[in-house]
PDB file of C-alpha atoms in Angstrom:
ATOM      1  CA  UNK A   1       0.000   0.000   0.000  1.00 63.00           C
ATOM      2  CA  UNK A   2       2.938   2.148   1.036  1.00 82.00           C
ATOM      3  CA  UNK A   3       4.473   2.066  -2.542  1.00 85.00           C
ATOM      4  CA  UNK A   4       1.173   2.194  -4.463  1.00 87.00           C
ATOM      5  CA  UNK A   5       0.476   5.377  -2.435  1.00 88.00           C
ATOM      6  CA  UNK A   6       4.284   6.704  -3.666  1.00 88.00           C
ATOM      7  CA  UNK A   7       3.569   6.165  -6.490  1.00 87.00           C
ATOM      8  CA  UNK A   8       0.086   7.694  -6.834  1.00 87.00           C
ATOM      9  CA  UNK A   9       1.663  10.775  -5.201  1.00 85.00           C
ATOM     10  CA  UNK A  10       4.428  10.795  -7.902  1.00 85.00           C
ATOM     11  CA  UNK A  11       2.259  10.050 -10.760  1.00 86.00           C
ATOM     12  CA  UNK A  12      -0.570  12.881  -9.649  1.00 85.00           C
ATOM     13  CA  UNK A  13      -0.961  15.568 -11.949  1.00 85.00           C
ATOM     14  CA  UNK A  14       0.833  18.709 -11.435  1.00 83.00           C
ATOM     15  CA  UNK A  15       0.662  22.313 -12.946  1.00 86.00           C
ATOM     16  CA  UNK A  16       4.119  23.283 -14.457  1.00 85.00           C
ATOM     17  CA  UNK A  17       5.764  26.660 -12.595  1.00 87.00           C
ATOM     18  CA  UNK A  18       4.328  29.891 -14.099  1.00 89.00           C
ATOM     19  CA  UNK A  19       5.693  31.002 -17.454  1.00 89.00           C
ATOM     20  CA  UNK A  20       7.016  27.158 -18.256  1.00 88.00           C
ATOM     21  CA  UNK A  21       5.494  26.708 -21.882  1.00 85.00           C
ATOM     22  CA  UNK A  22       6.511  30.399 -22.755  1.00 86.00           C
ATOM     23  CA  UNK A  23      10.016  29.527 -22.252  1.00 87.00           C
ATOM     24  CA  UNK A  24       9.494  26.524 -24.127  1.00 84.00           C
ATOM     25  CA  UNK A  25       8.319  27.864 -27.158  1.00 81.00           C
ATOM     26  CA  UNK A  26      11.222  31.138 -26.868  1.00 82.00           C
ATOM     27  CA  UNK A  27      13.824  28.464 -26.897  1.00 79.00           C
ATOM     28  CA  UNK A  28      12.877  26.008 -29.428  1.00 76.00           C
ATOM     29  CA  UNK A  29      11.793  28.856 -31.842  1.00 70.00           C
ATOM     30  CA  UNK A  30      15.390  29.951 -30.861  1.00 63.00           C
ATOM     31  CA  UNK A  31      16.807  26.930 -31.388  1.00 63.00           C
ATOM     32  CA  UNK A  32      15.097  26.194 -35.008  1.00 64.00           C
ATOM     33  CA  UNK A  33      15.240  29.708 -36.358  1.00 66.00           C
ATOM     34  CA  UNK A  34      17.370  29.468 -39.610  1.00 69.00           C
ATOM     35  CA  UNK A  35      19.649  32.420 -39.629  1.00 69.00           C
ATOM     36  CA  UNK A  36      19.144  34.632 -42.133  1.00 68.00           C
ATOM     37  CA  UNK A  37      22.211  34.672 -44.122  1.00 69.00           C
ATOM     38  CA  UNK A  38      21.145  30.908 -44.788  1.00 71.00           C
ATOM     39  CA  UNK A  39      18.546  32.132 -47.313  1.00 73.00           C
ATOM     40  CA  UNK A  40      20.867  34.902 -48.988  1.00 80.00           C
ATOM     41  CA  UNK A  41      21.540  31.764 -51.933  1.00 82.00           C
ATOM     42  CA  UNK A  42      17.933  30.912 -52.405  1.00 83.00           C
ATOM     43  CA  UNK A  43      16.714  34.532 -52.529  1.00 85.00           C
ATOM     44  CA  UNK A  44      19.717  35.800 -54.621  1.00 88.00           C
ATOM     45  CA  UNK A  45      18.942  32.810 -57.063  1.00 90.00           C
ATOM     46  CA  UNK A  46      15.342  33.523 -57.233  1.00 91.00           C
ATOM     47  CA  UNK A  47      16.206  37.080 -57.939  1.00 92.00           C
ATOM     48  CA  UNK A  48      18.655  36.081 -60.842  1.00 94.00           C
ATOM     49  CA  UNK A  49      16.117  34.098 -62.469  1.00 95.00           C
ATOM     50  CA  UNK A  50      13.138  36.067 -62.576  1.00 95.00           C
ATOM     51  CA  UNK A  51      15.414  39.114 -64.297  1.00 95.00           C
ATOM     52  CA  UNK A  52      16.570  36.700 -66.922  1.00 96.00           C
ATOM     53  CA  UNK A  53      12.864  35.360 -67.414  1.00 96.00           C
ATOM     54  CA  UNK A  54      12.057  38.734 -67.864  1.00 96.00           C
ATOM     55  CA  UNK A  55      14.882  39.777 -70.166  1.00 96.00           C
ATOM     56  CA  UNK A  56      14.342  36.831 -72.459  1.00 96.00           C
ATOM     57  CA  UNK A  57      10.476  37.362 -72.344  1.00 95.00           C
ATOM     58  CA  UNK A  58      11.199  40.939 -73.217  1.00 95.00           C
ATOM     59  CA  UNK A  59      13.974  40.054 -75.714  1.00 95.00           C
ATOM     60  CA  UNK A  60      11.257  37.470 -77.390  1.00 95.00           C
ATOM     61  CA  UNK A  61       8.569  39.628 -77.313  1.00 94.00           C
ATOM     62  CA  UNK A  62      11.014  42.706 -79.125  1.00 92.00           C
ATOM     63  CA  UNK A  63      11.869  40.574 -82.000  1.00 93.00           C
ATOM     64  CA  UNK A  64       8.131  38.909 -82.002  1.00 92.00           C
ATOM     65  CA  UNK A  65       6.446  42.838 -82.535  1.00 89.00           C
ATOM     66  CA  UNK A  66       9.607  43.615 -84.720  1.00 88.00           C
ATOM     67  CA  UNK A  67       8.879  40.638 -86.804  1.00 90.00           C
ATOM     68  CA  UNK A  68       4.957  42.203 -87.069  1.00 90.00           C
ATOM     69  CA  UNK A  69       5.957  45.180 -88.012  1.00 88.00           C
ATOM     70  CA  UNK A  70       8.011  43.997 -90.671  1.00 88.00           C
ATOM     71  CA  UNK A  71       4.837  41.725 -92.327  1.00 91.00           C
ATOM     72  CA  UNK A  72       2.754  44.739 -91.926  1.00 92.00           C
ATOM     73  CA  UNK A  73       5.209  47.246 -93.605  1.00 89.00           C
ATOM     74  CA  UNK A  74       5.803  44.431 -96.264  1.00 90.00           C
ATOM     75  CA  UNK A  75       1.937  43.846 -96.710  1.00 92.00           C
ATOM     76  CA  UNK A  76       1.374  47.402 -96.911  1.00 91.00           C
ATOM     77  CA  UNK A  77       3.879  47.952 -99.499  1.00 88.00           C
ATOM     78  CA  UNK A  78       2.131  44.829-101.566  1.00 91.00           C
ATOM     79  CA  UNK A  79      -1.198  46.525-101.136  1.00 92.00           C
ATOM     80  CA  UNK A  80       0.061  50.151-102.056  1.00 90.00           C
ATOM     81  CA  UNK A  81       1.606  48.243-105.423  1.00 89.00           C
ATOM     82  CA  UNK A  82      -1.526  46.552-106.552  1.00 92.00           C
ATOM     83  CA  UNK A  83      -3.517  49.563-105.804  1.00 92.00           C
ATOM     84  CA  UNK A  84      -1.096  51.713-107.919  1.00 90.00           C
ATOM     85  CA  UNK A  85      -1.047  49.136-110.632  1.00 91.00           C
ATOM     86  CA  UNK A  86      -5.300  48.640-110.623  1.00 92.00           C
ATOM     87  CA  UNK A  87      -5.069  52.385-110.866  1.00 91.00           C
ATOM     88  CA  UNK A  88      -2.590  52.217-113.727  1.00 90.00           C
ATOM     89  CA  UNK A  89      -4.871  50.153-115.781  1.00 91.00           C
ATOM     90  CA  UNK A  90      -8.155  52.089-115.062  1.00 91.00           C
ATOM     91  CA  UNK A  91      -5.854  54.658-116.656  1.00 88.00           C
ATOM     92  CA  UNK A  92      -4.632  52.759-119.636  1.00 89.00           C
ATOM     93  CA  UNK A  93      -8.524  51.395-120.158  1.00 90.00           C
ATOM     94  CA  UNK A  94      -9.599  55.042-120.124  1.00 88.00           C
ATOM     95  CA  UNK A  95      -7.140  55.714-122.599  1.00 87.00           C
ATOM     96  CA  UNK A  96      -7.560  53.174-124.823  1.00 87.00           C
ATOM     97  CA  UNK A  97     -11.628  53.640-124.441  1.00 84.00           C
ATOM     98  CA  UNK A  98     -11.680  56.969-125.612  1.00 82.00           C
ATOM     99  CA  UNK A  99      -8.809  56.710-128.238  1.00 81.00           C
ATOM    100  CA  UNK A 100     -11.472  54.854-129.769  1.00 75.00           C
ATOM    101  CA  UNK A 101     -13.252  56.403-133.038  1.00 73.00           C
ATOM    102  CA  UNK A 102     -16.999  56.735-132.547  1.00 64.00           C
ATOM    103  CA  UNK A 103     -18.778  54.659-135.294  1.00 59.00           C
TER     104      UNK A 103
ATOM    105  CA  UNK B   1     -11.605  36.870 -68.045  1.00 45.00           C
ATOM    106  CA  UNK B   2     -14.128  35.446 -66.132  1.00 46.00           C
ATOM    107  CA  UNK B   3     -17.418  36.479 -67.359  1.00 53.00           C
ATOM    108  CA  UNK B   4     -17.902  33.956 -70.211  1.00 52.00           C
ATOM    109  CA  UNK B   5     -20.105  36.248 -71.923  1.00 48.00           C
ATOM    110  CA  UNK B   6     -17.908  38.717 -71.767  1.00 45.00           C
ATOM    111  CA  UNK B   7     -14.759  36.240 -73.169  1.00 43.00           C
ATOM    112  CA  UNK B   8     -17.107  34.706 -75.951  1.00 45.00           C
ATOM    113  CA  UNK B   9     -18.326  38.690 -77.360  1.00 43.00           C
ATOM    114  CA  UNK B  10     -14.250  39.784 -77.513  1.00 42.00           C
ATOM    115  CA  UNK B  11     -13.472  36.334 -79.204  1.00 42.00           C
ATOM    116  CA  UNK B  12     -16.499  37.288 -81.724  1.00 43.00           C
ATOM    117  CA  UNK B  13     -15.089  40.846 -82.061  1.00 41.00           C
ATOM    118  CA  UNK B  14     -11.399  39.686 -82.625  1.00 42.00           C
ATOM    119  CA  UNK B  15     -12.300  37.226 -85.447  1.00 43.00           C
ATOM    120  CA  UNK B  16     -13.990  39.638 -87.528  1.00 44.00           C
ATOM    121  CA  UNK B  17     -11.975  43.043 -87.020  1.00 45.00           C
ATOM    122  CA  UNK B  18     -11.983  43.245 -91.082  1.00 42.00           C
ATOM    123  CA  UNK B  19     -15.927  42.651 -91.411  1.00 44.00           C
ATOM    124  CA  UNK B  20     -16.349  45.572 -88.432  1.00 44.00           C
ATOM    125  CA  UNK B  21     -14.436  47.595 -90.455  1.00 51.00           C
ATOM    126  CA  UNK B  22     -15.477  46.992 -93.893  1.00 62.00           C
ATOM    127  CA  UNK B  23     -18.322  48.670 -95.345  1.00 64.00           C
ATOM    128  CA  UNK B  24     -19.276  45.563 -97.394  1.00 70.00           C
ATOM    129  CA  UNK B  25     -18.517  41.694 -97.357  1.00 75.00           C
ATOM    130  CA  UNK B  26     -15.055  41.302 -98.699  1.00 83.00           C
ATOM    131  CA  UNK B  27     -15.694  37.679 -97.416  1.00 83.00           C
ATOM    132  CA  UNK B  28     -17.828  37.090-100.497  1.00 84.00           C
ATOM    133  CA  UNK B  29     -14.747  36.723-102.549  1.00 89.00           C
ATOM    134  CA  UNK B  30     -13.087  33.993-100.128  1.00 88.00           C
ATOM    135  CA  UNK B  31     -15.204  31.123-102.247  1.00 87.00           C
ATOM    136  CA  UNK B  32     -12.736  32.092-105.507  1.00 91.00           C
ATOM    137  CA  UNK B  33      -9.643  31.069-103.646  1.00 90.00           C
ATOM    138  CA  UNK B  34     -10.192  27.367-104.171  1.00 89.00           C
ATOM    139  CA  UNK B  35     -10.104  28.479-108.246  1.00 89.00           C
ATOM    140  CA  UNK B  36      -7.212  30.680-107.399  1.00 92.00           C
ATOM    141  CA  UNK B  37      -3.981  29.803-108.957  1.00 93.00           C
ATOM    142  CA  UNK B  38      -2.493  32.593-106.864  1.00 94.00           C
ATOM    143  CA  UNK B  39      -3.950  34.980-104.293  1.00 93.00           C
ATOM    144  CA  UNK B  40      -3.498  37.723-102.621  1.00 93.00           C
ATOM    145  CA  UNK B  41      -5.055  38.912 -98.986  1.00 93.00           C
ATOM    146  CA  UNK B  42      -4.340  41.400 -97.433  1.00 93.00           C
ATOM    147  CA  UNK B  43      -6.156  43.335 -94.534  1.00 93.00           C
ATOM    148  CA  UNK B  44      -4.217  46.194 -92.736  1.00 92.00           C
ATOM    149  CA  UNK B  45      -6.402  48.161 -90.359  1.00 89.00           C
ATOM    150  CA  UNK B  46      -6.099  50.197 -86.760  1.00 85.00           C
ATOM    151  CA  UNK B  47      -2.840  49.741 -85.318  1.00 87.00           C
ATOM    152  CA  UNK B  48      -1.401  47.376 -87.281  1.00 90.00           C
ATOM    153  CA  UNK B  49      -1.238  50.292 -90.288  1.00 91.00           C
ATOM    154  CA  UNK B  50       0.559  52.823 -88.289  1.00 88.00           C
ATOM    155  CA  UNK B  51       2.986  50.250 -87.525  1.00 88.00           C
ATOM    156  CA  UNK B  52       3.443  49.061 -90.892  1.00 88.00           C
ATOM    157  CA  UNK B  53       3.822  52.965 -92.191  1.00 85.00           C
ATOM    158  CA  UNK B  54       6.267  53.492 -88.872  1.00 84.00           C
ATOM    159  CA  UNK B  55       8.281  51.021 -90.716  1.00 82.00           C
ATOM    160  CA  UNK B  56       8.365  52.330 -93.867  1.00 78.00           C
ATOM    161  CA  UNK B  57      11.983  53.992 -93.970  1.00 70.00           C
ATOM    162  CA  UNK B  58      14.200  56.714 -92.733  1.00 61.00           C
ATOM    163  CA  UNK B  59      12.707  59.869 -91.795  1.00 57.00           C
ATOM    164  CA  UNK B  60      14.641  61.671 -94.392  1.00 63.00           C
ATOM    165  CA  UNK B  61      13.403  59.395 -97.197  1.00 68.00           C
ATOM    166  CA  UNK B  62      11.000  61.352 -98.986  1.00 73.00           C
ATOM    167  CA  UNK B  63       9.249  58.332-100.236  1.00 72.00           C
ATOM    168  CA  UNK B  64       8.177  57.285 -97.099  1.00 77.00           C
ATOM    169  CA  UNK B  65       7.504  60.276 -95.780  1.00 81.00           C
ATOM    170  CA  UNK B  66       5.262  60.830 -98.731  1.00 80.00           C
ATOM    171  CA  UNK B  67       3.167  56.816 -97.416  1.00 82.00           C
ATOM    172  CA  UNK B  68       3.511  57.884 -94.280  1.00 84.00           C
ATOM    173  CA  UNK B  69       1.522  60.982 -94.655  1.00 86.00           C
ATOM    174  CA  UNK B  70      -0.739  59.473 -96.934  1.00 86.00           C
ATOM    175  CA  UNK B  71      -1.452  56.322 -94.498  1.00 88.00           C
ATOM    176  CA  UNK B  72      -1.806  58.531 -91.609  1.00 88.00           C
ATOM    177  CA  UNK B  73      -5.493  59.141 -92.456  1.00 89.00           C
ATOM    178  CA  UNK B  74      -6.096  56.153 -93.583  1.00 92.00           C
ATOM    179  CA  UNK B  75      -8.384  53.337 -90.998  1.00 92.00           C
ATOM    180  CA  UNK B  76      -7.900  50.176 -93.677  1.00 93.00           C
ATOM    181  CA  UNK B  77      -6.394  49.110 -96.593  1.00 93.00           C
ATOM    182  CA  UNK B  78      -7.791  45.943 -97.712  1.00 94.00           C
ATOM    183  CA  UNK B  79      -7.022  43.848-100.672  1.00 94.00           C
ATOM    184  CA  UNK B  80      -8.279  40.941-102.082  1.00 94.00           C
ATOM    185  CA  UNK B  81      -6.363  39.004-105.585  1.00 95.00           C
ATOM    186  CA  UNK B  82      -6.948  36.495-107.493  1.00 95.00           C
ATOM    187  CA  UNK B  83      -5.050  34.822-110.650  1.00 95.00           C
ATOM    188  CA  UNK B  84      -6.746  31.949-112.085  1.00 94.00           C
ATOM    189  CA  UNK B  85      -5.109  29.093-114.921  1.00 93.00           C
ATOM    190  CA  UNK B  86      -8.038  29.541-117.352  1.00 91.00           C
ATOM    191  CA  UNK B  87     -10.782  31.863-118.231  1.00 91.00           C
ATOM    192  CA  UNK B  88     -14.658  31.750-116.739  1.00 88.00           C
ATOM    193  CA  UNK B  89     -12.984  31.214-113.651  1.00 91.00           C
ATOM    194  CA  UNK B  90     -15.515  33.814-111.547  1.00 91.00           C
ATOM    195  CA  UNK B  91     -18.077  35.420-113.015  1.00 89.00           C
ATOM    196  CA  UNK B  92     -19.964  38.773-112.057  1.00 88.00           C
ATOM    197  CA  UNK B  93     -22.298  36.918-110.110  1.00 88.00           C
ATOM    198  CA  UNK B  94     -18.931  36.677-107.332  1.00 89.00           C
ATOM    199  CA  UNK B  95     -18.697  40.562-107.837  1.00 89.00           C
ATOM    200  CA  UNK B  96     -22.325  40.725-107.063  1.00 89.00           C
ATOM    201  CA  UNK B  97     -22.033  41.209-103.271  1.00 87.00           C
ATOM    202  CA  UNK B  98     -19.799  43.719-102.722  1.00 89.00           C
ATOM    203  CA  UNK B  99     -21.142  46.188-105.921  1.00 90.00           C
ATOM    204  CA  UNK B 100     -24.752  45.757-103.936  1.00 89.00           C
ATOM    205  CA  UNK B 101     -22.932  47.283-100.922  1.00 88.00           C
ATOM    206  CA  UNK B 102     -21.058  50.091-102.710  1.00 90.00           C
ATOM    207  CA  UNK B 103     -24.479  50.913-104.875  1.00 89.00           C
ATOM    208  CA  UNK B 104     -25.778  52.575-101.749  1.00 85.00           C
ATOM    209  CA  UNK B 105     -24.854  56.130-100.257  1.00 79.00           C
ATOM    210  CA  UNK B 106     -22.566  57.642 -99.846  1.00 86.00           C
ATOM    211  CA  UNK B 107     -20.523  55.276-102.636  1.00 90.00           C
ATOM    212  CA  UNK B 108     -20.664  56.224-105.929  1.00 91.00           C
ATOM    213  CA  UNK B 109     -18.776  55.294-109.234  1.00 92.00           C
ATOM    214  CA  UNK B 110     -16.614  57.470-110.996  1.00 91.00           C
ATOM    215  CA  UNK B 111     -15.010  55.268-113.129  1.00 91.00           C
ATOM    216  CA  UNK B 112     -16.332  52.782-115.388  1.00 92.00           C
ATOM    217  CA  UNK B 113     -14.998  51.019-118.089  1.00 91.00           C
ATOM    218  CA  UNK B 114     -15.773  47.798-119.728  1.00 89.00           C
ATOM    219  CA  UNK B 115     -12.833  47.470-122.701  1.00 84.00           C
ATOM    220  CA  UNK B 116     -12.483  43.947-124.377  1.00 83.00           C
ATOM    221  CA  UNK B 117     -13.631  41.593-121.182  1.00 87.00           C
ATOM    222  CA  UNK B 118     -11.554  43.873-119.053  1.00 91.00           C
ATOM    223  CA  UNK B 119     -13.109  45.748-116.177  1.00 93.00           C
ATOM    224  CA  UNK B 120     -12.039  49.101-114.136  1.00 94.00           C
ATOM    225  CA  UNK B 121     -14.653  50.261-111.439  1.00 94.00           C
ATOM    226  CA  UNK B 122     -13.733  52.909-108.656  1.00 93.00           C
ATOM    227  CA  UNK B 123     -15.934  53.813-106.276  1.00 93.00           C
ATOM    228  CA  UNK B 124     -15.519  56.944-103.722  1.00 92.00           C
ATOM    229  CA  UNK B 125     -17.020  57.549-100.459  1.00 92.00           C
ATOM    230  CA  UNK B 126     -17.428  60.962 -99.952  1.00 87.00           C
ATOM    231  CA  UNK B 127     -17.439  63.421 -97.005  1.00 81.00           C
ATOM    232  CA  UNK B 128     -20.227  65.926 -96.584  1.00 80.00           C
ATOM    233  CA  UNK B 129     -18.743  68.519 -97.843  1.00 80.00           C
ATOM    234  CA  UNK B 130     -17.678  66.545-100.987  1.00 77.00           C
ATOM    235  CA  UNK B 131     -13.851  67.792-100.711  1.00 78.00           C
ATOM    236  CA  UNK B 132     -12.641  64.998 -99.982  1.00 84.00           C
ATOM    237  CA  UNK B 133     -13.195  61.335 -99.851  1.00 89.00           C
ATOM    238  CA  UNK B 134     -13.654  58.648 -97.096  1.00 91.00           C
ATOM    239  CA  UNK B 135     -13.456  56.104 -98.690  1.00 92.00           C
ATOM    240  CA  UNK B 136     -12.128  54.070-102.418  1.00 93.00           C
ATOM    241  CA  UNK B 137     -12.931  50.852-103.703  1.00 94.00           C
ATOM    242  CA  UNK B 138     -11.448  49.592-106.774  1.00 94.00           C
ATOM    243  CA  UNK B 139     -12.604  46.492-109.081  1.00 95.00           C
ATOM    244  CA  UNK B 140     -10.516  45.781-111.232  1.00 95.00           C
ATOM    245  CA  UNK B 141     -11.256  42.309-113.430  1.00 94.00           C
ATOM    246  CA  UNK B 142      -9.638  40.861-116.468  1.00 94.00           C
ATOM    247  CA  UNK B 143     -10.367  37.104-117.822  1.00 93.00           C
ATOM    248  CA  UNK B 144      -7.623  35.319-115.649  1.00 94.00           C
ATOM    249  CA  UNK B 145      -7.087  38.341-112.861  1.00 94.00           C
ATOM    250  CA  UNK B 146      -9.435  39.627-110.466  1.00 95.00           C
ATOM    251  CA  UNK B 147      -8.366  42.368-108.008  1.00 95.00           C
ATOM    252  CA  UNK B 148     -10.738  44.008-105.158  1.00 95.00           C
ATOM    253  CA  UNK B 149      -8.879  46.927-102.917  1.00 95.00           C
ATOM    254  CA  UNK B 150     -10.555  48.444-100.187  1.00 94.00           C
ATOM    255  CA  UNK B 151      -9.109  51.834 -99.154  1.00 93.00           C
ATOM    256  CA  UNK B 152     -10.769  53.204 -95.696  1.00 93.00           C
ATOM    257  CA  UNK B 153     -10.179  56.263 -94.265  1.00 92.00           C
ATOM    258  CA  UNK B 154     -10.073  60.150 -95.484  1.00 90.00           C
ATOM    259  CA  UNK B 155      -8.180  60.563 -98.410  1.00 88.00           C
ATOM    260  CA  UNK B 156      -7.892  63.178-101.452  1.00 84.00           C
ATOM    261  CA  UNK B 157      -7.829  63.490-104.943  1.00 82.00           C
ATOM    262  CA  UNK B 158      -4.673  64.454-104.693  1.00 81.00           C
ATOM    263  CA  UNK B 159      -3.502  60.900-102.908  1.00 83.00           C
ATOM    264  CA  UNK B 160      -5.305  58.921-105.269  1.00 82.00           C
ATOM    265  CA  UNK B 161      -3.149  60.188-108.334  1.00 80.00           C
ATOM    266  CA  UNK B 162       0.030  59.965-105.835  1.00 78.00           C
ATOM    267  CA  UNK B 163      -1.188  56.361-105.381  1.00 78.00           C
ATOM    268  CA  UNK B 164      -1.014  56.222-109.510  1.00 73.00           C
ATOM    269  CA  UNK B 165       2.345  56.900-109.126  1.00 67.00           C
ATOM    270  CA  UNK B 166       2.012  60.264-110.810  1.00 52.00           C
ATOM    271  CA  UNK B 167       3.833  62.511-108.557  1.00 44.00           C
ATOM    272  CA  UNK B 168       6.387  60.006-108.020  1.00 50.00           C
ATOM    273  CA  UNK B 169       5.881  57.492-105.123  1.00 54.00           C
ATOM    274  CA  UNK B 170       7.542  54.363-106.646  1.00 60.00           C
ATOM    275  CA  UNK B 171       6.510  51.979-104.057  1.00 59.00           C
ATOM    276  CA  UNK B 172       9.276  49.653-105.743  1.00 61.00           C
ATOM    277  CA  UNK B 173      11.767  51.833-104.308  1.00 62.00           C
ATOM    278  CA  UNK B 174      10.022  52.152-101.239  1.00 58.00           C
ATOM    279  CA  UNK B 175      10.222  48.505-100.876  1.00 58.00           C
ATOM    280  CA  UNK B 176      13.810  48.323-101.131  1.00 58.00           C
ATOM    281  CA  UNK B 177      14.779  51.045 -98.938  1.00 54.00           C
ATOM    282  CA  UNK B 178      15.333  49.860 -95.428  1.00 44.00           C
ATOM    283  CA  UNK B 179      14.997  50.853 -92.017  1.00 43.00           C
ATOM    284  CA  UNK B 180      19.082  51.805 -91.029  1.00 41.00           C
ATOM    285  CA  UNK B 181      20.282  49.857 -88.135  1.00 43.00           C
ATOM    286  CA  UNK B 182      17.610  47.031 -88.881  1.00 43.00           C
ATOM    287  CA  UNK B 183      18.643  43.732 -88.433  1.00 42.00           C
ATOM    288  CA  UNK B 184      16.362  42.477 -90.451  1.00 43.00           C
ATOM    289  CA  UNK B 185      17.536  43.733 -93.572  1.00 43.00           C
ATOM    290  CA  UNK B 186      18.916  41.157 -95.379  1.00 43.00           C
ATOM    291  CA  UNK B 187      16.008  38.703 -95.202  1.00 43.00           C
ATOM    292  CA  UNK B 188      13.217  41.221 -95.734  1.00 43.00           C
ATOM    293  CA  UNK B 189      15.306  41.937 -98.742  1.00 43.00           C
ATOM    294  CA  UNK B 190      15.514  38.979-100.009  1.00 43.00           C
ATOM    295  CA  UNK B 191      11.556  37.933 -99.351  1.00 39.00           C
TER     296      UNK B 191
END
């Protein structure tokens, strides 16, 4: 009875001293806390990346509205040419039309 | 773009930007490319004009200064080709739809000529005031050749004979003449 009594007395539940779980939590956050020059790499990396992906995209996308503009200026210059020559002949038909003798 | 409503109207819009432009059906003609031997389509409107006519050339050059002033007032140039192998190939039946749209106001014809199964029609748009036009459509048919151009925007008189080539604009040139510092050059050239 003696040592069934011990032990109930040892095994009893017990309130921790005031301010236990605070200093708990301040010294494993202290403990785990990754220092900050640990993520310098990652951050730099990240950093490097995105300004190439955003060189190249606006590289790409140069060349892509240079390559428009180029189609365009080319198309226009085809249209201006057939509407010059279409002109031409409505001239020339003109021409010949009323070089014609009246019968 | 989440309203699907919304999506489905600006996928309508951007699939026909040359029938919201155009006052008549230039689509009509689209059933003669099948006949086609050759073709040609082009449709230039809005911003893609001004950056075609920013491209022009050098702004010394006074060719393309000459386009460039010209295009600036122009909304669309459309064009629409056709060479066929043989004769009978279209008929004016295919012409049918877009002369029924220029036949009403404010288009009329100031040039017609029908000279041994060859064809010259140009139609003007014009303003209110009647000084200048807003518009030129030219049909111009032969046996084997069929050519529709579509000219939107205000333009003169004046334009339309530099067009012709009369006050020398040689668009040949033009075409040659390169943007400096382009790198580009070479192969535009040489398409």
């Amino acid at each position: 009875m003696n040592v069934e009594n011990e032990l109930r007395k040892a095994l009893r539940r017990q309130s921790p001293p005031a301010g236990f779980a605070e200093r708990v939590i301040a010294k494993a956050g202290g403990q785990f806390r990754t220092p900050w020059w640990k993520f310098r790499p990652l951050v730099l990396a990240n950093a490097v990346a995105l300004t190439v992906v955003l060189f190249a995209g606006g590289v790409i996308y140069q060349r892509h509205e240079e390559q428009r503009a180029l189609d365009a200026r080319r198309q226009l210059v085809t249209a201006l040419n057939v509407t010059r020559v279409s002109l031409q002949k409505a001239q020339e038909r003109i021409r010949r039309a009323a070089a014609k003798p009246i019968l | 773009m989440k309203n699907p409503l919304l999506f489905a109207v600006a996928a309508i819009c951007s699939a026909f930007p040359a029938h919201a432009q155009t006052p008549f059906d230039l689509t009509s003609l689209d059933r003669l490319e099948a006949r086609a031997k050759s073709r040609t389509n082009i449709t230039l409107d809005g911003a893609l004009l001004k950056l075609a006519a920013s491209f022009l050339g050098a702004g010394d050059d006074k060719d393309a200064a000459q386009i460039k002033a010209l295009v600036a007032n122009l909304t669309g140039i459309y064009v629409r080709g056709f060479e066929f192998d043989k004769n009978g190939q279209y008929t004016d039946a295919d012409l049918e739809a877009v002369r029924a749209s220029l036949r009403r106001a404010p288009w009329s014809r100031i040039v017609d000529v029908h000279e041994s199964g060859e064809v010259s029609e140009i139609w003007v748009a014009q303003t209110p005031a009647g000084d200048k036009f807003t518009g030129v459509a030219i049909i111009d048919a032969e046996p084997r050749e069929l050519t529709v151009v579509y000219i939107s925007g205000v333009i003169s008189p004046d334009d339309i004979a530099r067009l012709n080539g009369r006050f020398g604009i040689n668009v040949d040139a033009l075409d040659r003449k390169i943007k400096p510092g382009n790198n580009n050059k070479k192969k535009d050239e040489e398409q």
